Amino acid sequence: MTGTEGLGLIMLIVMIGVIFIGFPISFTLLILALVFGYVGLDQMVFDLAYLQTIGMMKMEELAAVPLFILMGYITEQAGLMERLFRAFRDLLAPVRGALYIGVILTATVFAMATGIVGAAVTVLGIMAAPIMIKAGYDSRMAAGAIAAGGTLGILIPPSVMLIVMGPVLGVSVADLYAAAFGPGFLLAGMYIAYTMVRSFLNPKLGPPVPLDERPTSWAVVIKEMFFGMVPLGMLITCTLGSILMGMATPTEAASVGCFGALALALSYRKFTFAGLKSACISTMITTSMVMFLAVTSNIFGAVFSRLGTAEWITRSLLALPLPPMMMLLLVLTLIFLLGWPFEWPAIILVFLPIFAPVVQALNFNLVWFGALVAVTMQTAFLSPPVAMSAYYLKQVVPQWSLGTIYKGMFDFMWIQCICILIVLFVPSIATWLPTTLTARATIERMAPSSVEDAATENAQGKGSLEEEYGSETPKTDSLEKEYKSETPKEEKTETEERTTKK
């Protein structure tokens, strides 16, 4: 280890210690990067910080971040999440654990309309917690279901984290979106199975919805399901569908999503200028937090890499006598532990560039690795002390203590660990959809664009063959003539020779 590599390692240790004390992550990363960078790189650190900031500003993928966040806040302002939860609640009312299932299904569908976590956990807490308390649901399990369901927004597209992760891993954001659907739906299904099994084994944990909260007729249920699902489904199809089919970039699709969310707010008569102003301010606050943390993390990571410590860590990990799968499991474990004290931008932009070369050297699929990291990173919202979901939920449900919320979150965090292992040993869960979409796009590029084009290509091919055949025919005729002209000469010569001998 050289002196600069040791300096970078000291910077990393100091950064972890300072953040554990409680200092803000963004300012800690920036100050440490400039101080240690100046010691090791002299004036170059300021040029490096400037170039990293300008380079990040030029990344087109990041333009989708504020648009998807705005889309989520407008959808929240339109009341679509409340209507969706009411539809699932009315449909599943006679079932044990109906409110658990309704919360997780609502969170799963709403996650596909927004890439943020805080809004989902807050709205779910406001909507579901009062009726859960009234119905006698277990507070620990209810808090865990709301917190875990709300964090699906960081995993299921259009996740803001996946947009930032794509350029770091050097893979397409559309491929990461396609890879995240399988693990996201698998995790949601495991949440539902867990709550249903426990509710059926112990009905006190999740009784059916009280009779006075149920709809009076099936017509009401069908109406709520239609107006709760169809408009939101169309919005999701227009945004995510266009990205996955390759018809639009994430930024273009996010713009369409914002327009669609505004249209839905107008059609539901929920649009107000005060609500739009609130959505814009919330978008600005969230985007500023994410982008400032991204810039400072990028500067810290650049200084850390320039000092040579990142390459030293990569060499050290590859030198360990571990098989490739165990090495990958070790990397995921480190990311899991880093998710406890750090926010996801710091992990994606500081630590992921350290681990990515190790994974690439082991010849693992980076898209699959990105999906594994996304599932692992979701634990950052379910593990103390940075578990922001707990604080979001505590603000809107003061009846539940932080201890109760943390215990409920831990129950669901074990389910996440099982999900990580399943995706680790069954990679097709994450790789099937991006592989299928890539193969389909390749076939479409190779196939003729229309029937007329196919006919034109056939006609051109046929003409060229006829021309080639026609051009070869005279050559055959000339050979035959040459053969015929030479044959009599040969016969005549033989006759003369016999006459001469006699």
XYZ file of C-alpha atoms in Angstrom:
502
model
C 0.000 0.000 0.000
C 1.396 3.392 -1.018
C 1.114 6.611 0.954
C -1.761 8.023 -1.115
C -3.651 4.728 -0.891
C -3.291 4.790 2.888
C -4.462 8.402 2.950
C -7.610 7.419 1.050
C -8.265 4.565 3.469
C -7.944 6.969 6.428
C -10.380 9.334 4.676
C -12.901 6.512 4.310
C -12.610 5.485 7.964
C -12.960 9.101 9.157
C -16.012 9.564 6.931
C -17.769 6.508 8.388
C -16.948 7.585 11.938
C -18.112 11.191 11.469
C -21.405 10.096 9.904
C -22.024 7.681 12.794
C -21.623 10.612 15.177
C -24.476 12.368 13.413
C -23.003 14.942 11.032
C -24.865 15.585 7.750
C -23.686 13.211 5.027
C -23.471 15.732 2.174
C -21.265 18.292 3.941
C -19.151 15.541 5.502
C -18.369 14.020 2.098
C -17.537 17.388 0.540
C -15.310 18.676 3.349
C -13.399 15.406 3.743
C -12.893 15.110 -0.014
C -11.451 18.629 -0.264
C -9.263 18.372 2.852
C -7.776 14.923 2.229
C -7.673 15.585 -1.507
C -5.639 18.744 -0.966
C -3.191 16.838 1.234
C -2.744 14.049 -1.308
C -3.319 15.796 -4.642
C -2.571 19.450 -3.887
C -4.373 21.970 -6.183
C -5.593 19.184 -8.460
C -8.430 18.389 -6.048
C -10.246 21.630 -6.918
C -9.977 20.953 -10.644
C -11.220 17.426 -10.011
C -14.217 18.664 -7.999
C -15.092 21.181 -10.720
C -14.864 18.638 -13.534
C -16.894 16.030 -11.618
C -19.661 18.564 -10.949
C -19.794 19.703 -14.588
C -19.720 16.090 -15.770
C -22.678 15.187 -13.580
C -24.624 18.210 -14.830
C -24.187 16.886 -18.389
C -25.693 13.469 -17.617
C -28.976 13.388 -19.529
C -30.400 10.520 -17.446
C -30.516 12.706 -14.324
C -33.021 15.054 -15.985
C -35.631 12.336 -15.390
C -35.158 12.534 -11.596
C -37.162 15.748 -10.917
C -39.772 14.790 -13.529
C -40.533 11.413 -11.948
C -40.585 13.001 -8.494
C -43.016 15.687 -9.714
C -45.163 12.987 -11.315
C -45.361 11.190 -7.972
C -46.328 14.290 -6.010
C -48.987 15.297 -8.550
C -50.407 11.758 -8.444
C -50.518 12.031 -4.667
C -52.243 15.427 -4.895
C -54.828 13.927 -7.268
C -55.882 11.444 -4.582
C -55.223 8.411 -6.796
C -53.516 6.507 -4.013
C -56.457 6.972 -1.658
C -58.894 5.775 -4.308
C -56.712 2.773 -5.104
C -56.473 1.771 -1.440
C -60.223 2.137 -1.016
C -60.783 -0.106 -4.049
C -58.557 -2.881 -2.677
C -60.033 -2.489 0.807
C -63.603 -2.865 -0.479
C -62.710 -5.821 -2.708
C -60.882 -7.772 0.015
C -63.059 -6.698 2.963
C -64.269 -10.226 4.028
C -60.731 -11.704 3.950
C -58.516 -11.988 7.018
C -55.628 -9.577 6.788
C -57.456 -7.597 4.083
C -55.913 -4.296 5.126
C -52.389 -5.738 5.052
C -52.973 -6.992 1.508
C -54.621 -3.719 0.497
C -51.672 -1.690 1.799
C -49.060 -3.803 -0.014
C -51.017 -3.963 -3.296
C -51.605 -0.209 -3.195
C -47.929 0.411 -2.488
C -46.899 -1.906 -5.353
C -49.136 -0.236 -7.928
C -48.364 3.259 -6.676
C -44.631 2.485 -6.777
C -44.970 2.201 -10.564
C -46.321 5.744 -10.692
C -43.669 7.407 -8.546
C -39.992 6.904 -7.771
C -40.042 8.230 -4.201
C -40.518 6.557 -0.814
C -41.434 9.313 1.629
C -44.730 10.219 -0.040
C -45.862 6.587 -0.268
C -45.157 5.805 3.404
C -46.772 9.064 4.547
C -49.956 8.652 2.497
C -50.300 4.967 3.411
C -49.896 5.845 7.070
C -52.576 8.532 6.853
C -55.024 6.274 4.976
C -54.476 2.822 6.418
C -53.320 3.320 10.015
C -56.608 4.731 11.414
C -58.768 1.929 9.983
C -56.182 -0.669 11.050
C -56.282 0.660 14.606
C -60.095 0.687 14.524
C -60.251 -2.895 13.198
C -57.944 -4.140 15.951
C -54.955 -4.975 13.779
C -51.619 -5.763 15.418
C -49.722 -2.457 15.573
C -46.295 -4.047 15.067
C -47.315 -5.956 11.968
C -49.352 -3.035 10.607
C -46.409 -0.648 10.969
C -44.120 -3.152 9.262
C -46.540 -3.642 6.344
C -46.894 0.109 5.759
C -43.149 0.797 6.014
C -42.127 -2.200 3.899
C -44.802 -1.579 1.280
C -43.897 2.086 1.026
C -40.233 1.287 0.398
C -41.113 -0.687 -2.753
C -40.917 2.664 -4.553
C -37.101 2.557 -4.329
C -37.041 -0.810 -6.132
C -39.944 -0.967 -8.587
C -39.557 1.355 -11.613
C -39.584 4.286 -12.140
C -37.142 4.276 -9.251
C -34.950 7.361 -8.912
C -32.190 5.181 -7.482
C -32.072 3.052 -10.647
C -31.712 6.196 -12.777
C -28.615 7.183 -10.781
C -27.283 3.608 -10.715
C -27.374 3.109 -14.498
C -24.484 5.444 -15.429
C -22.427 4.237 -12.452
C -22.593 0.612 -13.622
C -22.376 1.601 -17.280
C -25.659 -0.128 -18.206
C -28.906 1.119 -19.693
C -31.502 2.521 -17.295
C -34.179 0.718 -19.341
C -32.391 -2.606 -18.729
C -32.229 -1.887 -14.997
C -35.936 -1.041 -15.002
C -36.746 -4.320 -16.738
C -34.514 -6.268 -14.331
C -36.087 -4.701 -11.228
C -39.653 -5.764 -12.032
C -39.099 -9.444 -11.221
C -37.513 -8.936 -7.780
C -39.973 -6.126 -6.987
C -43.063 -8.218 -7.693
C -41.478 -11.225 -5.971
C -40.873 -9.172 -2.841
C -44.418 -7.778 -2.872
C -45.772 -11.326 -3.244
C -43.667 -12.509 -0.306
C -44.981 -9.638 1.825
C -48.572 -10.595 0.974
C -47.956 -14.301 1.628
C -46.364 -13.516 4.995
C -49.230 -11.338 6.199
C -51.910 -13.736 4.917
C -50.361 -16.804 6.554
C -49.933 -15.070 9.889
C -53.475 -13.650 9.750
C -54.978 -17.065 9.019
C -52.957 -18.730 11.767
C -53.836 -16.001 14.275
C -57.032 -14.106 13.300
C -56.406 -11.502 16.011
C -53.448 -10.153 14.038
C -55.564 -9.224 11.013
C -59.361 -9.627 11.244
C -61.637 -8.792 8.287
C -62.711 -5.205 7.675
C -65.498 -4.106 10.088
C -69.011 -4.337 8.657
C -69.647 -0.615 8.968
C -66.590 0.062 6.765
C -67.641 -2.306 3.981
C -69.462 -1.204 0.790
C -73.206 -1.706 0.531
C -73.214 -3.431 -2.885
C -70.913 -4.998 -5.476
C -71.695 -2.169 -7.857
C -69.817 0.184 -5.559
C -66.859 -2.213 -5.462
C -66.728 -2.502 -9.267
C -67.002 1.263 -9.655
C -64.166 1.878 -7.192
C -61.977 -0.768 -8.838
C -62.537 0.717 -12.290
C -61.865 4.333 -11.354
C -59.052 3.354 -9.000
C -57.173 1.011 -11.342
C -57.822 1.922 -14.988
C -56.609 5.570 -15.062
C -53.520 4.772 -12.998
C -52.856 1.703 -15.144
C -52.984 3.820 -18.295
C -50.545 6.305 -16.765
C -48.130 3.512 -15.835
C -48.412 1.960 -19.305
C -47.649 5.254 -21.025
C -44.538 5.876 -18.911
C -42.934 2.520 -18.132
C -44.292 0.814 -21.234
C -42.693 3.375 -23.536
C -39.331 2.970 -21.744
C -39.320 -0.830 -21.807
C -40.392 -1.013 -25.449
C -37.650 1.398 -26.442
C -40.088 4.030 -27.695
C -38.866 6.777 -25.346
C -35.972 7.614 -23.060
C -36.598 7.820 -19.295
C -36.596 11.642 -19.502
C -39.166 11.689 -22.320
C -41.343 9.120 -20.555
C -41.169 11.119 -17.312
C -42.379 14.204 -19.177
C -45.338 12.231 -20.530
C -45.979 10.931 -17.013
C -46.127 14.463 -15.583
C -48.594 15.498 -18.270
C -50.698 12.380 -17.622
C -50.720 12.988 -13.865
C -51.927 16.565 -14.445
C -54.630 15.275 -16.783
C -55.810 12.773 -14.158
C -55.843 15.458 -11.472
C -58.028 17.614 -13.727
C -60.364 14.734 -14.623
C -60.830 13.799 -10.948
C -61.420 17.504 -10.150
C -58.599 17.419 -7.634
C -56.399 19.955 -9.386
C -55.736 23.180 -7.510
C -53.025 25.782 -7.954
C -52.203 25.436 -4.255
C -51.718 21.696 -4.732
C -49.576 22.243 -7.823
C -47.451 24.764 -5.925
C -47.034 22.331 -3.035
C -46.045 19.544 -5.457
C -43.487 21.790 -7.150
C -41.964 22.900 -3.836
C -41.792 19.290 -2.585
C -40.191 18.265 -5.877
C -37.612 21.026 -5.576
C -36.744 20.062 -1.999
C -36.451 16.339 -2.749
C -34.528 16.877 -5.993
C -32.132 19.335 -4.350
C -31.421 16.880 -1.551
C -30.817 13.987 -3.948
C -28.720 15.966 -6.428
C -26.583 17.744 -3.817
C -25.873 14.414 -2.159
C -25.108 12.964 -5.598
C -22.640 15.772 -6.412
C -20.789 15.542 -3.090
C -20.715 11.736 -3.283
C -19.332 11.948 -6.800
C -16.560 14.333 -5.706
C -15.685 12.116 -2.739
C -15.628 9.048 -4.963
C -13.431 10.774 -7.559
C -10.885 11.845 -4.923
C -10.986 8.399 -3.333
C -10.326 6.775 -6.712
C -7.615 9.297 -7.646
C -5.734 8.501 -4.459
C -5.641 4.883 -5.627
C -7.480 3.402 -2.646
C -10.414 2.156 -4.727
C -8.088 0.110 -6.945
C -6.257 -1.202 -3.893
C -9.539 -2.396 -2.332
C -10.517 -4.043 -5.627
C -7.195 -5.905 -5.809
C -7.473 -6.943 -2.169
C -10.985 -8.347 -2.628
C -10.005 -10.257 -5.759
C -7.020 -11.704 -3.927
C -9.225 -13.335 -1.287
C -9.400 -17.141 -1.665
C -13.150 -17.198 -2.242
C -15.221 -18.671 -5.103
C -17.041 -16.125 -7.316
C -20.480 -16.681 -5.758
C -19.136 -16.258 -2.229
C -17.322 -13.103 -3.332
C -20.577 -11.706 -4.723
C -22.350 -12.592 -1.485
C -19.601 -10.770 0.453
C -20.068 -7.638 -1.702
C -23.834 -7.690 -1.139
C -23.286 -8.141 2.611
C -21.024 -5.083 2.689
C -23.628 -3.043 0.798
C -26.280 -4.299 3.222
C -24.226 -3.133 6.212
C -23.430 0.208 4.569
C -27.154 0.776 4.104
C -27.595 1.151 7.851
C -25.710 4.449 8.346
C -25.679 5.808 4.769
C -28.260 7.190 2.353
C -28.559 5.400 -0.972
C -26.882 8.156 -3.104
C -23.707 7.880 -1.030
C -23.610 4.097 -1.460
C -24.388 4.195 -5.186
C -21.874 6.950 -6.003
C -19.089 6.253 -3.490
C -19.033 2.526 -2.733
C -20.644 0.980 -5.814
C -17.787 2.153 -8.116
C -15.436 0.259 -5.752
C -17.403 -2.994 -5.918
C -18.424 -2.859 -9.588
C -14.913 -3.673 -10.956
C -14.788 -6.715 -8.654
C -18.112 -7.986 -9.972
C -17.072 -7.262 -13.556
C -13.762 -9.105 -13.074
C -15.751 -12.136 -11.880
C -17.738 -12.037 -15.167
C -21.125 -11.488 -13.541
C -23.958 -9.764 -15.407
C -23.962 -6.109 -14.289
C -27.707 -5.723 -14.939
C -28.396 -8.673 -12.645
C -25.950 -7.218 -10.107
C -27.799 -3.896 -10.286
C -31.081 -5.648 -9.473
C -29.443 -7.378 -6.502
C -28.052 -4.069 -5.258
C -31.497 -2.455 -5.605
C -33.121 -5.138 -3.440
C -30.292 -4.873 -0.921
C -30.487 -1.080 -0.867
C -34.154 -1.244 0.058
C -33.018 -2.398 3.484
C -31.533 1.084 4.029
C -35.108 2.307 4.508
C -35.950 -0.519 6.911
C -32.875 -0.514 9.156
C -31.884 1.970 11.884
C -30.502 4.522 12.438
C -31.156 6.042 8.994
C -34.460 4.184 8.446
C -36.339 7.228 7.190
C -39.537 5.197 6.700
C -39.858 4.894 10.475
C -39.705 8.671 10.935
C -42.160 9.289 8.068
C -44.604 6.849 9.669
C -44.099 8.183 13.189
C -45.009 11.699 12.039
C -48.440 10.666 10.742
C -49.205 7.903 13.290
C -48.066 9.198 16.691
C -49.969 6.362 18.447
C -47.236 3.919 17.386
C -43.897 4.209 19.162
C -40.601 4.082 17.260
C -39.811 0.816 19.009
C -43.013 -0.785 17.684
C -42.325 0.520 14.170
C -38.718 -0.746 14.230
C -39.799 -4.210 15.394
C -42.357 -4.417 12.590
C -39.769 -3.320 10.040
C -37.309 -5.960 11.227
C -39.907 -8.687 10.601
C -40.178 -7.644 6.966
C -36.434 -7.098 6.596
C -35.886 -10.844 7.062
C -38.231 -11.411 4.128
C -36.043 -9.095 2.082
C -32.947 -11.108 2.957
C -34.688 -14.276 1.725
C -35.653 -12.444 -1.474
C -32.021 -11.419 -2.036
C -30.908 -15.049 -1.748
C -33.625 -16.197 -4.165
C -32.603 -13.636 -6.801
C -28.940 -14.503 -6.169
C -29.391 -18.217 -6.864
C -32.137 -17.833 -9.507
C -30.786 -15.039 -11.736
C -33.512 -15.485 -14.357
C -35.939 -13.685 -12.039
C -34.066 -10.473 -12.857
C -32.537 -11.265 -16.247
C -35.498 -12.819 -18.067
C -37.356 -9.608 -18.940
C -34.363 -7.502 -20.111
C -33.061 -10.462 -22.149
C -36.465 -10.970 -23.751
C -36.887 -7.289 -24.577
C -33.367 -7.105 -26.023
C -33.961 -10.172 -28.202
C -37.267 -8.779 -29.405
C -35.690 -5.430 -30.266
C -32.930 -7.228 -32.196
C -35.482 -9.232 -34.201
C -37.469 -6.092 -34.996
C -34.332 -4.312 -36.217
C -33.432 -7.228 -38.468
C -36.965 -7.795 -39.827
C -38.378 -5.713 -42.750
C -40.277 -2.682 -41.555
C -43.316 -3.362 -43.771
C -44.804 -5.725 -46.364
C -43.864 -3.336 -49.170
C -40.237 -3.308 -47.976
C -40.199 -7.099 -47.920
C -41.601 -7.257 -51.459
C -39.022 -4.726 -52.622
C -36.187 -6.743 -51.060
C -37.471 -9.955 -52.698
C -37.789 -8.240 -56.052
C -34.307 -6.837 -55.771
C -32.929 -10.208 -54.786
C -34.727 -11.971 -57.646
C -33.518 -9.457 -60.204
C -29.940 -9.762 -59.112
C -30.083 -13.560 -59.420
C -31.561 -13.361 -62.908
C -28.947 -10.850 -63.958
C -26.208 -13.022 -62.530
C -27.632 -16.093 -64.288
C -28.006 -14.196 -67.545
C -24.470 -12.911 -67.362
C -23.174 -16.458 -66.897
C -25.094 -17.923 -69.897
C -22.982 -16.397 -72.683
C -19.867 -17.734 -71.036
C -21.321 -21.251 -71.253
C -22.233 -20.778 -74.927
C -18.741 -19.572 -75.789
C -17.240 -22.606 -74.103
C -19.507 -24.920 -76.091
C -18.552 -23.174 -79.351
C -14.912 -23.429 -78.475
C -15.315 -27.118 -77.708
C -17.170 -27.807 -80.964
C -14.636 -25.882 -83.020
C -11.742 -27.810 -81.518
C -13.229 -31.293 -81.869
C -13.018 -31.625 -85.748
C -9.438 -30.458 -85.694
C -8.521 -33.230 -83.298
C -10.293 -35.914 -85.418
C -8.666 -34.671 -88.650
C -5.216 -34.782 -87.157
C -5.649 -38.414 -86.034
C -6.808 -39.517 -89.571
C -3.840 -37.898 -91.225
C -1.474 -39.605 -88.814
C -2.923 -43.074 -89.637
C -2.662 -42.422 -93.394
C 0.940 -41.351 -93.062
C 1.845 -44.528 -91.119
C 0.298 -46.762 -93.794
